[in-house]
PDB file of C-alpha atoms in Angstrom:
ATOM      1  CA  UNK A   1     -67.225  95.695 -14.862  1.00 59.00           C
ATOM      2  CA  UNK A   2     -67.266  99.241 -13.484  1.00 74.00           C
ATOM      3  CA  UNK A   3     -65.183  99.835 -10.360  1.00 82.00           C
ATOM      4  CA  UNK A   4     -68.455 100.716  -8.558  1.00 84.00           C
ATOM      5  CA  UNK A   5     -69.863  97.363  -7.511  1.00 93.00           C
ATOM      6  CA  UNK A   6     -70.403  94.996  -4.584  1.00 96.00           C
ATOM      7  CA  UNK A   7     -69.718  91.273  -4.807  1.00 97.00           C
ATOM      8  CA  UNK A   8     -71.131  88.883  -2.199  1.00 97.00           C
ATOM      9  CA  UNK A   9     -70.098  85.213  -2.226  1.00 98.00           C
ATOM     10  CA  UNK A  10     -71.425  82.419   0.001  1.00 98.00           C
ATOM     11  CA  UNK A  11     -72.318  84.856   2.765  1.00 97.00           C
ATOM     12  CA  UNK A  12     -73.625  83.343   5.997  1.00 96.00           C
ATOM     13  CA  UNK A  13     -74.399  85.069   9.279  1.00 96.00           C
ATOM     14  CA  UNK A  14     -75.913  84.018  12.578  1.00 94.00           C
ATOM     15  CA  UNK A  15     -77.015  85.792  15.743  1.00 89.00           C
ATOM     16  CA  UNK A  16     -75.806  83.136  18.140  1.00 78.00           C
ATOM     17  CA  UNK A  17     -75.641  79.423  17.449  1.00 73.00           C
ATOM     18  CA  UNK A  18     -79.360  78.935  16.905  1.00 71.00           C
ATOM     19  CA  UNK A  19     -80.244  81.987  14.790  1.00 78.00           C
ATOM     20  CA  UNK A  20     -78.850  81.612  11.280  1.00 87.00           C
ATOM     21  CA  UNK A  21     -80.142  84.649   9.408  1.00 94.00           C
ATOM     22  CA  UNK A  22     -78.302  84.343   6.082  1.00 96.00           C
ATOM     23  CA  UNK A  23     -77.155  81.041   4.616  1.00 95.00           C
ATOM     24  CA  UNK A  24     -74.598  81.057   1.780  1.00 96.00           C
ATOM     25  CA  UNK A  25     -76.122  83.856  -0.302  1.00 97.00           C
ATOM     26  CA  UNK A  26     -74.337  85.236  -3.360  1.00 97.00           C
ATOM     27  CA  UNK A  27     -75.043  88.165  -5.675  1.00 97.00           C
ATOM     28  CA  UNK A  28     -73.286  90.986  -7.516  1.00 97.00           C
ATOM     29  CA  UNK A  29     -74.585  94.575  -7.445  1.00 96.00           C
ATOM     30  CA  UNK A  30     -73.389  96.753 -10.321  1.00 94.00           C
ATOM     31  CA  UNK A  31     -72.934 100.494 -10.794  1.00 92.00           C
ATOM     32  CA  UNK A  32     -76.326 101.334 -12.292  1.00 92.00           C
ATOM     33  CA  UNK A  33     -78.376  98.910 -10.197  1.00 96.00           C
ATOM     34  CA  UNK A  34     -81.195 100.180  -8.011  1.00 97.00           C
ATOM     35  CA  UNK A  35     -81.856  97.137  -5.836  1.00 98.00           C
ATOM     36  CA  UNK A  36     -84.776  96.647  -3.467  1.00 97.00           C
ATOM     37  CA  UNK A  37     -84.381  93.969  -0.810  1.00 97.00           C
ATOM     38  CA  UNK A  38     -87.706  92.646   0.446  1.00 97.00           C
ATOM     39  CA  UNK A  39     -88.888  89.869   2.741  1.00 95.00           C
ATOM     40  CA  UNK A  40     -90.761  89.241   5.952  1.00 93.00           C
ATOM     41  CA  UNK A  41     -89.698  90.657   9.307  1.00 91.00           C
ATOM     42  CA  UNK A  42     -86.610  88.759  10.438  1.00 90.00           C
ATOM     43  CA  UNK A  43     -85.625  87.690   6.919  1.00 94.00           C
ATOM     44  CA  UNK A  44     -82.252  89.438   7.228  1.00 95.00           C
ATOM     45  CA  UNK A  45     -82.771  92.597   5.179  1.00 95.00           C
ATOM     46  CA  UNK A  46     -81.281  95.059   7.677  1.00 95.00           C
ATOM     47  CA  UNK A  47     -78.648  92.519   8.669  1.00 96.00           C
ATOM     48  CA  UNK A  48     -77.477  92.247   5.065  1.00 97.00           C
ATOM     49  CA  UNK A  49     -77.081  96.027   4.700  1.00 96.00           C
ATOM     50  CA  UNK A  50     -75.119  96.232   7.954  1.00 96.00           C
ATOM     51  CA  UNK A  51     -72.812  93.453   6.761  1.00 97.00           C
ATOM     52  CA  UNK A  52     -72.175  95.266   3.466  1.00 97.00           C
ATOM     53  CA  UNK A  53     -70.980  98.384   5.286  1.00 95.00           C
ATOM     54  CA  UNK A  54     -69.069  96.520   7.995  1.00 94.00           C
ATOM     55  CA  UNK A  55     -71.351  97.252  10.958  1.00 94.00           C
ATOM     56  CA  UNK A  56     -71.494  93.550  11.785  1.00 93.00           C
ATOM     57  CA  UNK A  57     -68.637  91.067  11.752  1.00 89.00           C
ATOM     58  CA  UNK A  58     -68.303  87.368  12.368  1.00 90.00           C
ATOM     59  CA  UNK A  59     -69.756  86.365   9.003  1.00 94.00           C
ATOM     60  CA  UNK A  60     -68.673  83.512   6.748  1.00 95.00           C
ATOM     61  CA  UNK A  61     -68.022  83.929   3.033  1.00 96.00           C
ATOM     62  CA  UNK A  62     -66.814  87.155   1.424  1.00 96.00           C
ATOM     63  CA  UNK A  63     -67.987  90.691   0.688  1.00 97.00           C
ATOM     64  CA  UNK A  64     -66.024  92.951  -1.630  1.00 97.00           C
ATOM     65  CA  UNK A  65     -66.818  96.620  -2.206  1.00 96.00           C
ATOM     66  CA  UNK A  66     -65.065  97.962  -5.312  1.00 93.00           C
ATOM     67  CA  UNK A  67     -62.573  95.072  -4.917  1.00 91.00           C
ATOM     68  CA  UNK A  68     -61.930  95.985  -1.264  1.00 95.00           C
ATOM     69  CA  UNK A  69     -62.641  93.038   1.061  1.00 96.00           C
ATOM     70  CA  UNK A  70     -64.907  94.008   3.942  1.00 96.00           C
ATOM     71  CA  UNK A  71     -62.893  93.271   7.074  1.00 94.00           C
ATOM     72  CA  UNK A  72     -61.714  95.197  10.138  1.00 92.00           C
ATOM     73  CA  UNK A  73     -58.542  96.547   8.571  1.00 94.00           C
ATOM     74  CA  UNK A  74     -60.351  97.952   5.514  1.00 95.00           C
ATOM     75  CA  UNK A  75     -63.477  99.480   7.090  1.00 93.00           C
ATOM     76  CA  UNK A  76     -62.353 103.088   6.687  1.00 90.00           C
ATOM     77  CA  UNK A  77     -61.764 102.574   2.963  1.00 92.00           C
ATOM     78  CA  UNK A  78     -65.072 100.728   2.539  1.00 94.00           C
ATOM     79  CA  UNK A  79     -67.005 103.506   4.289  1.00 91.00           C
ATOM     80  CA  UNK A  80     -65.430 106.100   2.038  1.00 90.00           C
ATOM     81  CA  UNK A  81     -67.233 104.325  -0.819  1.00 93.00           C
ATOM     82  CA  UNK A  82     -70.585 103.584   0.846  1.00 95.00           C
ATOM     83  CA  UNK A  83     -73.142 105.898   2.413  1.00 93.00           C
ATOM     84  CA  UNK A  84     -75.468 104.123   4.846  1.00 94.00           C
ATOM     85  CA  UNK A  85     -78.780 105.613   6.007  1.00 93.00           C
ATOM     86  CA  UNK A  86     -80.064 103.985   9.197  1.00 90.00           C
ATOM     87  CA  UNK A  87     -83.699 102.943   9.576  1.00 88.00           C
ATOM     88  CA  UNK A  88     -83.983 105.120  12.694  1.00 87.00           C
ATOM     89  CA  UNK A  89     -82.701 108.636  11.975  1.00 86.00           C
ATOM     90  CA  UNK A  90     -81.993 109.161  15.690  1.00 86.00           C
ATOM     91  CA  UNK A  91     -79.156 106.638  15.345  1.00 86.00           C
ATOM     92  CA  UNK A  92     -77.526 108.878  12.740  1.00 87.00           C
ATOM     93  CA  UNK A  93     -78.041 112.400  14.071  1.00 90.00           C
ATOM     94  CA  UNK A  94     -76.145 113.602  17.113  1.00 88.00           C
ATOM     95  CA  UNK A  95     -75.305 117.300  16.661  1.00 89.00           C
ATOM     96  CA  UNK A  96     -77.211 120.238  18.116  1.00 89.00           C
ATOM     97  CA  UNK A  97     -78.324 121.654  14.761  1.00 93.00           C
ATOM     98  CA  UNK A  98     -78.894 120.448  11.226  1.00 95.00           C
ATOM     99  CA  UNK A  99     -75.885 122.198   9.684  1.00 95.00           C
ATOM    100  CA  UNK A 100     -73.370 120.571  12.032  1.00 94.00           C
ATOM    101  CA  UNK A 101     -74.828 117.116  11.458  1.00 94.00           C
ATOM    102  CA  UNK A 102     -74.593 117.432   7.675  1.00 95.00           C
ATOM    103  CA  UNK A 103     -71.130 119.011   7.943  1.00 95.00           C
ATOM    104  CA  UNK A 104     -69.717 116.340  10.246  1.00 93.00           C
ATOM    105  CA  UNK A 105     -68.581 113.900   7.561  1.00 91.00           C
ATOM    106  CA  UNK A 106     -66.858 116.407   5.260  1.00 93.00           C
ATOM    107  CA  UNK A 107     -65.189 118.053   8.269  1.00 93.00           C
ATOM    108  CA  UNK A 108     -64.024 114.663   9.484  1.00 88.00           C
ATOM    109  CA  UNK A 109     -62.329 114.203   6.112  1.00 87.00           C
ATOM    110  CA  UNK A 110     -60.423 117.426   6.742  1.00 90.00           C
ATOM    111  CA  UNK A 111     -61.977 119.350   3.858  1.00 92.00           C
ATOM    112  CA  UNK A 112     -61.612 123.167   3.801  1.00 95.00           C
ATOM    113  CA  UNK A 113     -64.534 124.949   5.481  1.00 95.00           C
ATOM    114  CA  UNK A 114     -65.516 126.555   2.183  1.00 95.00           C
ATOM    115  CA  UNK A 115     -65.915 123.101   0.600  1.00 96.00           C
ATOM    116  CA  UNK A 116     -67.742 121.829   3.681  1.00 96.00           C
ATOM    117  CA  UNK A 117     -70.227 124.699   3.409  1.00 95.00           C
ATOM    118  CA  UNK A 118     -70.739 124.066  -0.315  1.00 96.00           C
ATOM    119  CA  UNK A 119     -71.471 120.390   0.314  1.00 96.00           C
ATOM    120  CA  UNK A 120     -73.833 121.081   3.207  1.00 96.00           C
ATOM    121  CA  UNK A 121     -75.906 123.567   1.241  1.00 95.00           C
ATOM    122  CA  UNK A 122     -76.006 121.332  -1.828  1.00 94.00           C
ATOM    123  CA  UNK A 123     -77.075 118.297   0.239  1.00 94.00           C
ATOM    124  CA  UNK A 124     -79.819 120.241   2.045  1.00 95.00           C
ATOM    125  CA  UNK A 125     -81.073 121.607  -1.262  1.00 93.00           C
ATOM    126  CA  UNK A 126     -81.278 118.071  -2.689  1.00 89.00           C
ATOM    127  CA  UNK A 127     -83.591 117.006   0.142  1.00 90.00           C
ATOM    128  CA  UNK A 128     -85.592 120.284  -0.017  1.00 89.00           C
ATOM    129  CA  UNK A 129     -84.484 121.464   3.425  1.00 92.00           C
ATOM    130  CA  UNK A 130     -82.990 124.819   2.475  1.00 92.00           C
ATOM    131  CA  UNK A 131     -83.115 127.172   5.443  1.00 90.00           C
ATOM    132  CA  UNK A 132     -82.953 124.368   7.997  1.00 93.00           C
ATOM    133  CA  UNK A 133     -79.261 125.016   8.796  1.00 90.00           C
ATOM    134  CA  UNK A 134     -79.701 126.302  12.341  1.00 91.00           C
ATOM    135  CA  UNK A 135     -82.772 124.281  13.287  1.00 92.00           C
ATOM    136  CA  UNK A 136     -82.294 122.169  16.438  1.00 93.00           C
ATOM    137  CA  UNK A 137     -82.352 118.499  15.503  1.00 91.00           C
ATOM    138  CA  UNK A 138     -84.514 117.557  18.493  1.00 89.00           C
ATOM    139  CA  UNK A 139     -87.294 119.837  17.204  1.00 91.00           C
ATOM    140  CA  UNK A 140     -87.552 118.199  13.788  1.00 90.00           C
ATOM    141  CA  UNK A 141     -90.394 115.899  12.814  1.00 88.00           C
ATOM    142  CA  UNK A 142     -89.656 112.246  12.134  1.00 86.00           C
ATOM    143  CA  UNK A 143     -89.802 112.854   8.379  1.00 86.00           C
ATOM    144  CA  UNK A 144     -87.508 115.879   8.604  1.00 89.00           C
ATOM    145  CA  UNK A 145     -85.002 113.861  10.623  1.00 90.00           C
ATOM    146  CA  UNK A 146     -85.023 111.158   7.945  1.00 89.00           C
ATOM    147  CA  UNK A 147     -84.287 113.733   5.226  1.00 91.00           C
ATOM    148  CA  UNK A 148     -81.483 115.297   7.298  1.00 93.00           C
ATOM    149  CA  UNK A 149     -79.954 111.845   7.807  1.00 93.00           C
ATOM    150  CA  UNK A 150     -80.016 111.372   4.024  1.00 93.00           C
ATOM    151  CA  UNK A 151     -78.373 114.785   3.585  1.00 94.00           C
ATOM    152  CA  UNK A 152     -75.558 113.746   5.954  1.00 94.00           C
ATOM    153  CA  UNK A 153     -74.769 110.933   3.518  1.00 94.00           C
ATOM    154  CA  UNK A 154     -75.171 112.972   0.331  1.00 94.00           C
ATOM    155  CA  UNK A 155     -72.669 115.523   1.675  1.00 94.00           C
ATOM    156  CA  UNK A 156     -70.057 112.737   1.588  1.00 93.00           C
ATOM    157  CA  UNK A 157     -70.618 112.140  -2.163  1.00 92.00           C
ATOM    158  CA  UNK A 158     -70.522 108.320  -1.862  1.00 93.00           C
ATOM    159  CA  UNK A 159     -70.201 105.931  -4.811  1.00 93.00           C
ATOM    160  CA  UNK A 160     -72.809 103.590  -3.291  1.00 95.00           C
ATOM    161  CA  UNK A 161     -75.954 104.358  -1.297  1.00 95.00           C
ATOM    162  CA  UNK A 162     -77.504 101.929   1.200  1.00 96.00           C
ATOM    163  CA  UNK A 163     -80.844 102.786   2.837  1.00 95.00           C
ATOM    164  CA  UNK A 164     -82.752 100.807   5.446  1.00 94.00           C
ATOM    165  CA  UNK A 165     -86.516 101.490   5.240  1.00 92.00           C
ATOM    166  CA  UNK A 166     -85.994 104.985   3.807  1.00 91.00           C
ATOM    167  CA  UNK A 167     -89.658 105.824   3.269  1.00 89.00           C
ATOM    168  CA  UNK A 168     -90.661 105.125   6.880  1.00 83.00           C
ATOM    169  CA  UNK A 169     -92.018 108.227   8.695  1.00 75.00           C
ATOM    170  CA  UNK A 170     -92.293 110.254   5.489  1.00 83.00           C
ATOM    171  CA  UNK A 171     -95.495 112.040   4.538  1.00 86.00           C
ATOM    172  CA  UNK A 172     -96.630 111.805   0.877  1.00 88.00           C
ATOM    173  CA  UNK A 173     -94.823 115.008  -0.164  1.00 86.00           C
ATOM    174  CA  UNK A 174     -91.491 113.968   1.332  1.00 85.00           C
ATOM    175  CA  UNK A 175     -91.966 110.435   0.026  1.00 88.00           C
ATOM    176  CA  UNK A 176     -92.199 111.873  -3.497  1.00 89.00           C
ATOM    177  CA  UNK A 177     -89.159 114.000  -2.712  1.00 87.00           C
ATOM    178  CA  UNK A 178     -87.199 110.901  -1.689  1.00 89.00           C
ATOM    179  CA  UNK A 179     -88.182 109.098  -4.892  1.00 92.00           C
ATOM    180  CA  UNK A 180     -86.775 112.087  -6.802  1.00 90.00           C
ATOM    181  CA  UNK A 181     -83.562 112.041  -4.729  1.00 89.00           C
ATOM    182  CA  UNK A 182     -83.021 108.358  -5.490  1.00 91.00           C
ATOM    183  CA  UNK A 183     -83.725 108.942  -9.162  1.00 91.00           C
ATOM    184  CA  UNK A 184     -81.036 111.625  -9.257  1.00 89.00           C
ATOM    185  CA  UNK A 185     -78.428 109.387  -7.578  1.00 89.00           C
ATOM    186  CA  UNK A 186     -76.697 107.929 -10.611  1.00 87.00           C
ATOM    187  CA  UNK A 187     -74.674 105.132  -9.033  1.00 91.00           C
ATOM    188  CA  UNK A 188     -75.425 101.902  -7.194  1.00 95.00           C
ATOM    189  CA  UNK A 189     -78.174 102.066  -4.579  1.00 96.00           C
ATOM    190  CA  UNK A 190     -79.552  99.275  -2.410  1.00 97.00           C
ATOM    191  CA  UNK A 191     -82.512  99.711  -0.111  1.00 96.00           C
ATOM    192  CA  UNK A 192     -84.793  97.659   2.081  1.00 96.00           C
ATOM    193  CA  UNK A 193     -88.468  98.426   2.483  1.00 93.00           C
ATOM    194  CA  UNK A 194     -91.806  96.921   3.452  1.00 91.00           C
ATOM    195  CA  UNK A 195     -93.379  99.579   1.226  1.00 92.00           C
ATOM    196  CA  UNK A 196     -93.628  97.621  -2.018  1.00 95.00           C
ATOM    197  CA  UNK A 197     -95.079 100.610  -3.870  1.00 94.00           C
ATOM    198  CA  UNK A 198     -91.905 102.498  -2.966  1.00 94.00           C
ATOM    199  CA  UNK A 199     -89.812  99.576  -4.250  1.00 95.00           C
ATOM    200  CA  UNK A 200     -91.858  99.630  -7.454  1.00 94.00           C
ATOM    201  CA  UNK A 201     -91.218 103.368  -7.904  1.00 94.00           C
ATOM    202  CA  UNK A 202     -87.469 103.325  -7.205  1.00 95.00           C
ATOM    203  CA  UNK A 203     -85.913  99.951  -8.033  1.00 96.00           C
ATOM    204  CA  UNK A 204     -84.859  98.222 -11.232  1.00 96.00           C
ATOM    205  CA  UNK A 205     -84.049  94.927  -9.490  1.00 97.00           C
ATOM    206  CA  UNK A 206     -85.481  93.084  -6.494  1.00 98.00           C
ATOM    207  CA  UNK A 207     -83.975  90.493  -4.164  1.00 98.00           C
ATOM    208  CA  UNK A 208     -86.407  88.461  -2.044  1.00 97.00           C
ATOM    209  CA  UNK A 209     -84.883  87.052   1.145  1.00 97.00           C
ATOM    210  CA  UNK A 210     -86.593  83.958   2.520  1.00 96.00           C
ATOM    211  CA  UNK A 211     -85.451  81.326   5.012  1.00 94.00           C
ATOM    212  CA  UNK A 212     -81.848  82.487   4.862  1.00 94.00           C
ATOM    213  CA  UNK A 213     -81.500  82.495   1.090  1.00 96.00           C
ATOM    214  CA  UNK A 214     -82.321  84.556  -1.982  1.00 97.00           C
ATOM    215  CA  UNK A 215     -85.645  83.238  -3.283  1.00 96.00           C
ATOM    216  CA  UNK A 216     -85.810  85.668  -6.209  1.00 96.00           C
ATOM    217  CA  UNK A 217     -83.375  88.039  -7.927  1.00 97.00           C
ATOM    218  CA  UNK A 218     -84.714  89.889 -10.919  1.00 96.00           C
ATOM    219  CA  UNK A 219     -87.214  92.255 -12.462  1.00 95.00           C
ATOM    220  CA  UNK A 220     -89.527  94.094 -10.001  1.00 95.00           C
ATOM    221  CA  UNK A 221     -92.523  93.876 -12.328  1.00 93.00           C
ATOM    222  CA  UNK A 222     -92.458  90.070 -12.235  1.00 95.00           C
ATOM    223  CA  UNK A 223     -92.178  89.524  -8.474  1.00 96.00           C
ATOM    224  CA  UNK A 224     -94.318  92.453  -7.364  1.00 95.00           C
ATOM    225  CA  UNK A 225     -97.244  91.084  -9.406  1.00 95.00           C
ATOM    226  CA  UNK A 226     -96.757  87.535  -8.097  1.00 95.00           C
ATOM    227  CA  UNK A 227     -99.364  87.432  -5.320  1.00 94.00           C
ATOM    228  CA  UNK A 228     -98.739  83.762  -4.514  1.00 94.00           C
ATOM    229  CA  UNK A 229     -94.987  84.130  -3.976  1.00 95.00           C
ATOM    230  CA  UNK A 230     -95.381  87.367  -2.027  1.00 95.00           C
ATOM    231  CA  UNK A 231     -97.916  85.692   0.266  1.00 95.00           C
ATOM    232  CA  UNK A 232     -95.535  82.777   0.809  1.00 93.00           C
ATOM    233  CA  UNK A 233     -92.881  85.161   2.155  1.00 94.00           C
ATOM    234  CA  UNK A 234     -95.341  87.128   4.277  1.00 93.00           C
ATOM    235  CA  UNK A 235     -95.888  90.079   1.931  1.00 94.00           C
ATOM    236  CA  UNK A 236     -98.830  91.485  -0.021  1.00 91.00           C
ATOM    237  CA  UNK A 237     -99.213  93.000  -3.457  1.00 92.00           C
ATOM    238  CA  UNK A 238     -98.290  96.685  -3.753  1.00 91.00           C
ATOM    239  CA  UNK A 239    -101.287  98.846  -2.860  1.00 85.00           C
ATOM    240  CA  UNK A 240    -101.300 100.342  -6.374  1.00 84.00           C
ATOM    241  CA  UNK A 241    -102.124  96.886  -7.765  1.00 81.00           C
ATOM    242  CA  UNK A 242    -105.001  96.257  -5.372  1.00 80.00           C
ATOM    243  CA  UNK A 243    -106.891  99.517  -5.896  1.00 64.00           C
ATOM    244  CA  UNK A 244    -109.823  98.922  -8.191  1.00 53.00           C
TER     245      UNK A 244
END
């Protein structure tokens, strides 16, 4: 197995005593996987991503990222491997202008300013935001903020990319741009989305979370055409399959 992978074994997590969200789930995500995690609201999709990157603790079972166990003492090493894009870009952006937000991670690693600048410009070019360097973050549209938040992660050159509802707030042009970005990211990527057409366009594997467990783990074409199972978990067929 490639060193780029995530292994989850018997993972359980609860919000308080009466809210078990995940119940003994197990799966392995490999280097070339593009995994879409789907399910109804409250199924645990965002929770699972946060557990993988160490934003939540108190879980049972084990999570290993490139053989590093996810626990308090290893979080810095884990986050050097994983880039995590929040569902709400405002949770990720905090600098005055776009350049400083995208430069924050590389600067925090102590990279020379010349290398920081190279990474910033490359990341902005990948999300088609060339020339946005000095733009105030608070004046960006929701879609532009989402793309800048993705650029902040790309500037860190992670092995693994996690995205929570990445297509939310994007207009059709930027949605196509994001599909291209994901296609160009060669390593492991895991994303959650209610946009099943987006999952169809970007993922080679789908996990369906339902009632705390993994109901399905496999080929997108099979599950995304299965109207009965999708309805059971509170989802509908991708729009592209319903247009006559």
